[in-house]
């Protein structure tokens, strides 16, 4: 997080953000109850279960609440440098 952020939605917030660190857990659920039947270890997924390919970090604007990819906030700050 050594880059400045600017909210791409409200376009004014440069200081208040929530950093969301994602820690995906792969599970198999019982379709009737929703109970966890199996929790997969990393690299042990069955052939029908795709691994998580999303971002490790998301950012939420502390002013308007929008959640998005960190790169989106960095690019907005780069395209609108602070004077």
mmCIF file of N, CA and C in Angstrom:
data_model
loop_
_atom_site.group_PDB
_atom_site.id
_atom_site.type_symbol
_atom_site.label_atom_id
_atom_site.label_comp_id
_atom_site.label_asym_id
_atom_site.label_seq_id
_atom_site.Cartn_x
_atom_site.Cartn_y
_atom_site.Cartn_z
ATOM 1 N N UNK A 1 0.819 -1.185 0.000
ATOM 2 C CA UNK A 1 0.000 0.000 0.000
ATOM 3 C C UNK A 1 0.869 1.257 0.000
ATOM 4 N N UNK A 2 1.885 1.281 -0.797
ATOM 5 C CA UNK A 2 2.744 2.460 -0.866
ATOM 6 C C UNK A 2 2.279 3.433 -1.942
ATOM 7 N N UNK A 3 1.124 3.177 -2.524
ATOM 8 C CA UNK A 3 0.588 4.049 -3.570
ATOM 9 C C UNK A 3 -0.581 4.858 -3.028
ATOM 10 N N UNK A 4 -0.729 6.097 -3.499
ATOM 11 C CA UNK A 4 -1.906 6.864 -3.088
ATOM 12 C C UNK A 4 -3.170 6.301 -3.734
ATOM 13 N N UNK A 5 -4.286 6.447 -3.042
ATOM 14 C CA UNK A 5 -5.590 6.022 -3.541
ATOM 15 C C UNK A 5 -6.457 7.248 -3.773
ATOM 16 N N UNK A 6 -7.400 7.089 -4.694
ATOM 17 C CA UNK A 6 -8.487 8.050 -4.885
ATOM 18 C C UNK A 6 -9.716 7.231 -5.238
ATOM 19 N N UNK A 7 -10.810 7.472 -4.551
ATOM 20 C CA UNK A 7 -12.027 6.703 -4.809
ATOM 21 C C UNK A 7 -12.522 6.973 -6.223
ATOM 22 N N UNK A 8 -12.727 5.910 -7.019
ATOM 23 C CA UNK A 8 -13.218 6.089 -8.388
ATOM 24 C C UNK A 8 -14.699 6.441 -8.457
ATOM 25 N N UNK A 9 -15.410 6.306 -7.343
ATOM 26 C CA UNK A 9 -16.833 6.596 -7.327
ATOM 27 C C UNK A 9 -17.118 8.026 -6.873
ATOM 28 N N UNK A 10 -16.715 8.359 -5.646
ATOM 29 C CA UNK A 10 -17.018 9.707 -5.142
ATOM 30 C C UNK A 10 -15.969 10.732 -5.587
ATOM 31 N N UNK A 11 -14.810 10.289 -6.023
ATOM 32 C CA UNK A 11 -13.756 11.118 -6.618
ATOM 33 C C UNK A 11 -13.219 12.222 -5.708
ATOM 34 N N UNK A 12 -13.480 12.115 -4.404
ATOM 35 C CA UNK A 12 -12.960 13.120 -3.481
ATOM 36 C C UNK A 12 -12.136 12.508 -2.358
ATOM 37 N N UNK A 13 -12.451 11.289 -1.980
ATOM 38 C CA UNK A 13 -11.780 10.655 -0.845
ATOM 39 C C UNK A 13 -10.386 10.166 -1.231
ATOM 40 N N UNK A 14 -9.382 10.665 -0.530
ATOM 41 C CA UNK A 14 -8.002 10.221 -0.709
ATOM 42 C C UNK A 14 -7.409 9.681 0.591
ATOM 43 N N UNK A 15 -8.195 9.673 1.670
ATOM 44 C CA UNK A 15 -7.608 9.356 2.971
ATOM 45 C C UNK A 15 -8.293 8.255 3.765
ATOM 46 N N UNK A 16 -9.569 7.972 3.571
ATOM 47 C CA UNK A 16 -10.292 7.021 4.409
ATOM 48 C C UNK A 16 -10.704 5.786 3.615
ATOM 49 N N UNK A 17 -10.054 4.662 3.931
ATOM 50 C CA UNK A 17 -10.314 3.418 3.208
ATOM 51 C C UNK A 17 -10.301 2.230 4.154
ATOM 52 N N UNK A 18 -11.016 1.200 3.794
ATOM 53 C CA UNK A 18 -10.966 -0.088 4.486
ATOM 54 C C UNK A 18 -10.256 -1.065 3.555
ATOM 55 N N UNK A 19 -9.196 -1.685 4.051
ATOM 56 C CA UNK A 19 -8.455 -2.679 3.285
ATOM 57 C C UNK A 19 -9.001 -4.048 3.681
ATOM 58 N N UNK A 20 -9.486 -4.781 2.703
ATOM 59 C CA UNK A 20 -10.108 -6.085 2.942
ATOM 60 C C UNK A 20 -9.146 -7.157 2.452
ATOM 61 N N UNK A 21 -8.531 -7.866 3.392
ATOM 62 C CA UNK A 21 -7.633 -8.970 3.059
ATOM 63 C C UNK A 21 -8.486 -10.226 2.924
ATOM 64 N N UNK A 22 -8.432 -10.853 1.762
ATOM 65 C CA UNK A 22 -9.265 -12.027 1.517
ATOM 66 C C UNK A 22 -8.479 -13.301 1.803
ATOM 67 N N UNK A 23 -9.139 -14.225 2.463
ATOM 68 C CA UNK A 23 -8.560 -15.517 2.776
ATOM 69 C C UNK A 23 -9.577 -16.587 2.377
ATOM 70 N N UNK A 24 -9.586 -16.978 1.095
ATOM 71 C CA UNK A 24 -10.606 -17.926 0.637
ATOM 72 C C UNK A 24 -10.398 -19.320 1.237
ATOM 73 N N UNK A 25 -11.505 -19.964 1.566
ATOM 74 C CA UNK A 25 -11.499 -21.334 2.064
ATOM 75 C C UNK A 25 -12.384 -22.149 1.133
ATOM 76 N N UNK A 26 -11.827 -23.188 0.536
ATOM 77 C CA UNK A 26 -12.583 -24.039 -0.387
ATOM 78 C C UNK A 26 -13.316 -25.111 0.408
ATOM 79 N N UNK A 27 -14.629 -25.188 0.211
ATOM 80 C CA UNK A 27 -15.450 -26.153 0.939
ATOM 81 C C UNK A 27 -16.450 -26.823 -0.004
ATOM 82 N N UNK A 28 -16.938 -27.965 0.433
ATOM 83 C CA UNK A 28 -18.037 -28.658 -0.236
ATOM 84 C C UNK A 28 -19.195 -28.663 0.747
ATOM 85 N N UNK A 29 -20.375 -28.213 0.301
ATOM 86 C CA UNK A 29 -21.546 -28.092 1.169
ATOM 87 C C UNK A 29 -22.573 -29.182 0.886
ATOM 88 N N UNK A 30 -23.321 -29.542 1.905
ATOM 89 C CA UNK A 30 -24.466 -30.420 1.746
ATOM 90 C C UNK A 30 -25.559 -29.582 1.077
ATOM 91 N N UNK A 31 -26.088 -30.010 -0.070
ATOM 92 C CA UNK A 31 -27.061 -29.176 -0.793
ATOM 93 C C UNK A 31 -28.385 -28.986 -0.049
ATOM 94 N N UNK A 32 -28.727 -29.880 0.836
ATOM 95 C CA UNK A 32 -30.004 -29.777 1.550
ATOM 96 C C UNK A 32 -29.900 -28.898 2.794
ATOM 97 N N UNK A 33 -28.789 -29.012 3.521
ATOM 98 C CA UNK A 33 -28.671 -28.301 4.796
ATOM 99 C C UNK A 33 -27.730 -27.105 4.750
ATOM 100 N N UNK A 34 -26.806 -27.112 3.801
ATOM 101 C CA UNK A 34 -25.809 -26.051 3.737
ATOM 102 C C UNK A 34 -24.629 -26.285 4.669
ATOM 103 N N UNK A 35 -24.627 -27.414 5.373
ATOM 104 C CA UNK A 35 -23.516 -27.747 6.260
ATOM 105 C C UNK A 35 -22.268 -28.057 5.450
ATOM 106 N N UNK A 36 -21.112 -27.743 6.022
ATOM 107 C CA UNK A 36 -19.843 -28.060 5.371
ATOM 108 C C UNK A 36 -19.608 -29.559 5.484
ATOM 109 N N UNK A 37 -19.490 -30.213 4.325
ATOM 110 C CA UNK A 37 -19.241 -31.643 4.263
ATOM 111 C C UNK A 37 -17.739 -31.906 4.222
ATOM 112 N N UNK A 38 -17.025 -31.047 3.492
ATOM 113 C CA UNK A 38 -15.585 -31.214 3.346
ATOM 114 C C UNK A 38 -14.936 -29.856 3.183
ATOM 115 N N UNK A 39 -13.796 -29.679 3.833
ATOM 116 C CA UNK A 39 -12.979 -28.480 3.649
ATOM 117 C C UNK A 39 -11.695 -28.926 2.981
ATOM 118 N N UNK A 40 -11.408 -28.329 1.832
ATOM 119 C CA UNK A 40 -10.253 -28.730 1.042
ATOM 120 C C UNK A 40 -8.998 -27.989 1.488
ATOM 121 N N UNK A 41 -7.909 -28.686 1.510
ATOM 122 C CA UNK A 41 -6.608 -28.068 1.754
ATOM 123 C C UNK A 41 -6.120 -27.483 0.431
ATOM 124 N N UNK A 42 -5.210 -26.533 0.500
ATOM 125 C CA UNK A 42 -4.678 -25.918 -0.713
ATOM 126 C C UNK A 42 -4.025 -26.987 -1.588
ATOM 127 N N UNK A 43 -4.398 -26.997 -2.867
ATOM 128 C CA UNK A 43 -3.853 -27.964 -3.811
ATOM 129 C C UNK A 43 -4.540 -29.317 -3.788
ATOM 130 N N UNK A 44 -5.593 -29.493 -2.993
ATOM 131 C CA UNK A 44 -6.277 -30.780 -2.870
ATOM 132 C C UNK A 44 -7.707 -30.749 -3.397
ATOM 133 N N UNK A 45 -8.028 -29.792 -4.265
ATOM 134 C CA UNK A 45 -9.390 -29.681 -4.799
ATOM 135 C C UNK A 45 -9.704 -30.858 -5.705
ATOM 136 N N UNK A 46 -10.985 -31.258 -5.731
ATOM 137 C CA UNK A 46 -11.363 -32.323 -6.663
ATOM 138 C C UNK A 46 -11.492 -31.745 -8.070
ATOM 139 N N UNK A 47 -11.691 -32.593 -9.040
ATOM 140 C CA UNK A 47 -11.645 -32.159 -10.449
ATOM 141 C C UNK A 47 -12.784 -31.213 -10.836
ATOM 142 N N UNK A 48 -13.842 -31.135 -10.047
ATOM 143 C CA UNK A 48 -14.965 -30.259 -10.371
ATOM 144 C C UNK A 48 -14.948 -28.943 -9.596
ATOM 145 N N UNK A 49 -13.928 -28.737 -8.784
ATOM 146 C CA UNK A 49 -13.860 -27.555 -7.934
ATOM 147 C C UNK A 49 -12.715 -26.653 -8.409
ATOM 148 N N UNK A 50 -13.070 -25.484 -8.939
ATOM 149 C CA UNK A 50 -12.052 -24.542 -9.413
ATOM 150 C C UNK A 50 -11.429 -23.791 -8.242
ATOM 151 N N UNK A 51 -10.137 -23.543 -8.307
ATOM 152 C CA UNK A 51 -9.501 -22.757 -7.235
ATOM 153 C C UNK A 51 -9.901 -21.284 -7.337
ATOM 154 N N UNK A 52 -9.841 -20.577 -6.211
ATOM 155 C CA UNK A 52 -10.139 -19.147 -6.178
ATOM 156 C C UNK A 52 -9.089 -18.398 -6.970
ATOM 157 N N UNK A 53 -9.531 -17.516 -7.852
ATOM 158 C CA UNK A 53 -8.601 -16.744 -8.677
ATOM 159 C C UNK A 53 -8.809 -15.238 -8.510
ATOM 160 N N UNK A 54 -9.484 -14.856 -7.481
ATOM 161 C CA UNK A 54 -9.771 -13.443 -7.254
ATOM 162 C C UNK A 54 -8.622 -12.722 -6.579
ATOM 163 N N UNK A 55 -8.862 -11.484 -6.261
ATOM 164 C CA UNK A 55 -7.861 -10.623 -5.637
ATOM 165 C C UNK A 55 -7.591 -11.037 -4.198
ATOM 166 N N UNK A 56 -6.359 -10.830 -3.766
ATOM 167 C CA UNK A 56 -6.012 -11.055 -2.369
ATOM 168 C C UNK A 56 -6.457 -9.876 -1.520
ATOM 169 N N UNK A 57 -6.586 -8.709 -2.141
ATOM 170 C CA UNK A 57 -6.924 -7.497 -1.408
ATOM 171 C C UNK A 57 -7.973 -6.704 -2.179
ATOM 172 N N UNK A 58 -9.000 -6.269 -1.465
ATOM 173 C CA UNK A 58 -9.989 -5.340 -1.998
ATOM 174 C C UNK A 58 -9.942 -4.084 -1.137
ATOM 175 N N UNK A 59 -10.413 -2.984 -1.702
ATOM 176 C CA UNK A 59 -10.442 -1.714 -0.998
ATOM 177 C C UNK A 59 -11.879 -1.213 -0.959
ATOM 178 N N UNK A 60 -12.279 -0.698 0.206
ATOM 179 C CA UNK A 60 -13.598 -0.067 0.340
ATOM 180 C C UNK A 60 -13.385 1.398 0.691
ATOM 181 N N UNK A 61 -14.059 2.270 -0.023
ATOM 182 C CA UNK A 61 -14.006 3.698 0.273
ATOM 183 C C UNK A 61 -14.680 3.943 1.612
ATOM 184 N N UNK A 62 -13.995 4.665 2.494
ATOM 185 C CA UNK A 62 -14.545 4.977 3.800
ATOM 186 C C UNK A 62 -15.571 6.091 3.765
ATOM 187 N N UNK A 63 -15.751 6.729 2.615
ATOM 188 C CA UNK A 63 -16.724 7.817 2.493
ATOM 189 C C UNK A 63 -18.022 7.347 1.835
ATOM 190 N N UNK A 64 -17.918 6.675 0.686
ATOM 191 C CA UNK A 64 -19.139 6.280 -0.040
ATOM 192 C C UNK A 64 -19.443 4.781 0.058
ATOM 193 N N UNK A 65 -18.463 3.976 0.465
ATOM 194 C CA UNK A 65 -18.715 2.559 0.705
ATOM 195 C C UNK A 65 -18.485 1.619 -0.458
ATOM 196 N N UNK A 66 -18.136 2.128 -1.637
ATOM 197 C CA UNK A 66 -17.929 1.245 -2.780
ATOM 198 C C UNK A 66 -16.718 0.345 -2.534
ATOM 199 N N UNK A 67 -16.816 -0.917 -2.957
ATOM 200 C CA UNK A 67 -15.741 -1.887 -2.818
ATOM 201 C C UNK A 67 -15.224 -2.230 -4.207
ATOM 202 N N UNK A 68 -13.900 -2.273 -4.361
ATOM 203 C CA UNK A 68 -13.332 -2.615 -5.653
ATOM 204 C C UNK A 68 -11.884 -3.057 -5.552
ATOM 205 N N UNK A 69 -11.338 -3.402 -6.710
ATOM 206 C CA UNK A 69 -9.943 -3.830 -6.806
ATOM 207 C C UNK A 69 -9.025 -2.678 -6.415
ATOM 208 N N UNK A 70 -7.939 -3.002 -5.756
ATOM 209 C CA UNK A 70 -6.968 -1.991 -5.336
ATOM 210 C C UNK A 70 -6.440 -1.196 -6.529
ATOM 211 N N UNK A 71 -6.203 -1.863 -7.627
ATOM 212 C CA UNK A 71 -5.659 -1.215 -8.824
ATOM 213 C C UNK A 71 -6.559 -0.080 -9.321
ATOM 214 N N UNK A 72 -7.874 -0.243 -9.150
ATOM 215 C CA UNK A 72 -8.839 0.770 -9.566
ATOM 216 C C UNK A 72 -8.612 2.084 -8.794
ATOM 217 N N UNK A 73 -8.342 1.988 -7.508
ATOM 218 C CA UNK A 73 -8.104 3.161 -6.667
ATOM 219 C C UNK A 73 -6.750 3.810 -6.989
ATOM 220 N N UNK A 74 -5.755 2.968 -7.261
ATOM 221 C CA UNK A 74 -4.423 3.476 -7.594
ATOM 222 C C UNK A 74 -4.453 4.208 -8.937
ATOM 223 N N UNK A 75 -5.086 3.612 -9.935
ATOM 224 C CA UNK A 75 -5.162 4.230 -11.270
ATOM 225 C C UNK A 75 -5.902 5.560 -11.221
ATOM 226 N N UNK A 76 -6.977 5.641 -10.426
ATOM 227 C CA UNK A 76 -7.730 6.895 -10.327
ATOM 228 C C UNK A 76 -6.850 7.992 -9.716
ATOM 229 N N UNK A 77 -6.050 7.637 -8.713
ATOM 230 C CA UNK A 77 -5.146 8.610 -8.084
ATOM 231 C C UNK A 77 -4.046 9.052 -9.058
ATOM 232 N N UNK A 78 -3.553 8.115 -9.876
ATOM 233 C CA UNK A 78 -2.521 8.452 -10.855
ATOM 234 C C UNK A 78 -3.052 9.357 -11.954
ATOM 235 N N UNK A 79 -4.310 9.158 -12.342
ATOM 236 C CA UNK A 79 -4.885 9.980 -13.411
ATOM 237 C C UNK A 79 -5.360 11.342 -12.903
ATOM 238 N N UNK A 80 -5.467 11.497 -11.595
ATOM 239 C CA UNK A 80 -5.858 12.773 -10.983
ATOM 240 C C UNK A 80 -4.880 13.117 -9.859
ATOM 241 N N UNK A 81 -3.644 13.476 -10.216
ATOM 242 C CA UNK A 81 -2.646 13.758 -9.173
ATOM 243 C C UNK A 81 -3.046 14.930 -8.305
ATOM 244 N N UNK A 82 -2.649 14.871 -7.085
ATOM 245 C CA UNK A 82 -2.950 15.942 -6.141
ATOM 246 C C UNK A 82 -2.114 17.160 -6.478
ATOM 247 N N UNK A 83 -2.733 18.319 -6.496
ATOM 248 C CA UNK A 83 -2.028 19.554 -6.859
ATOM 249 C C UNK A 83 -1.268 20.132 -5.704
#
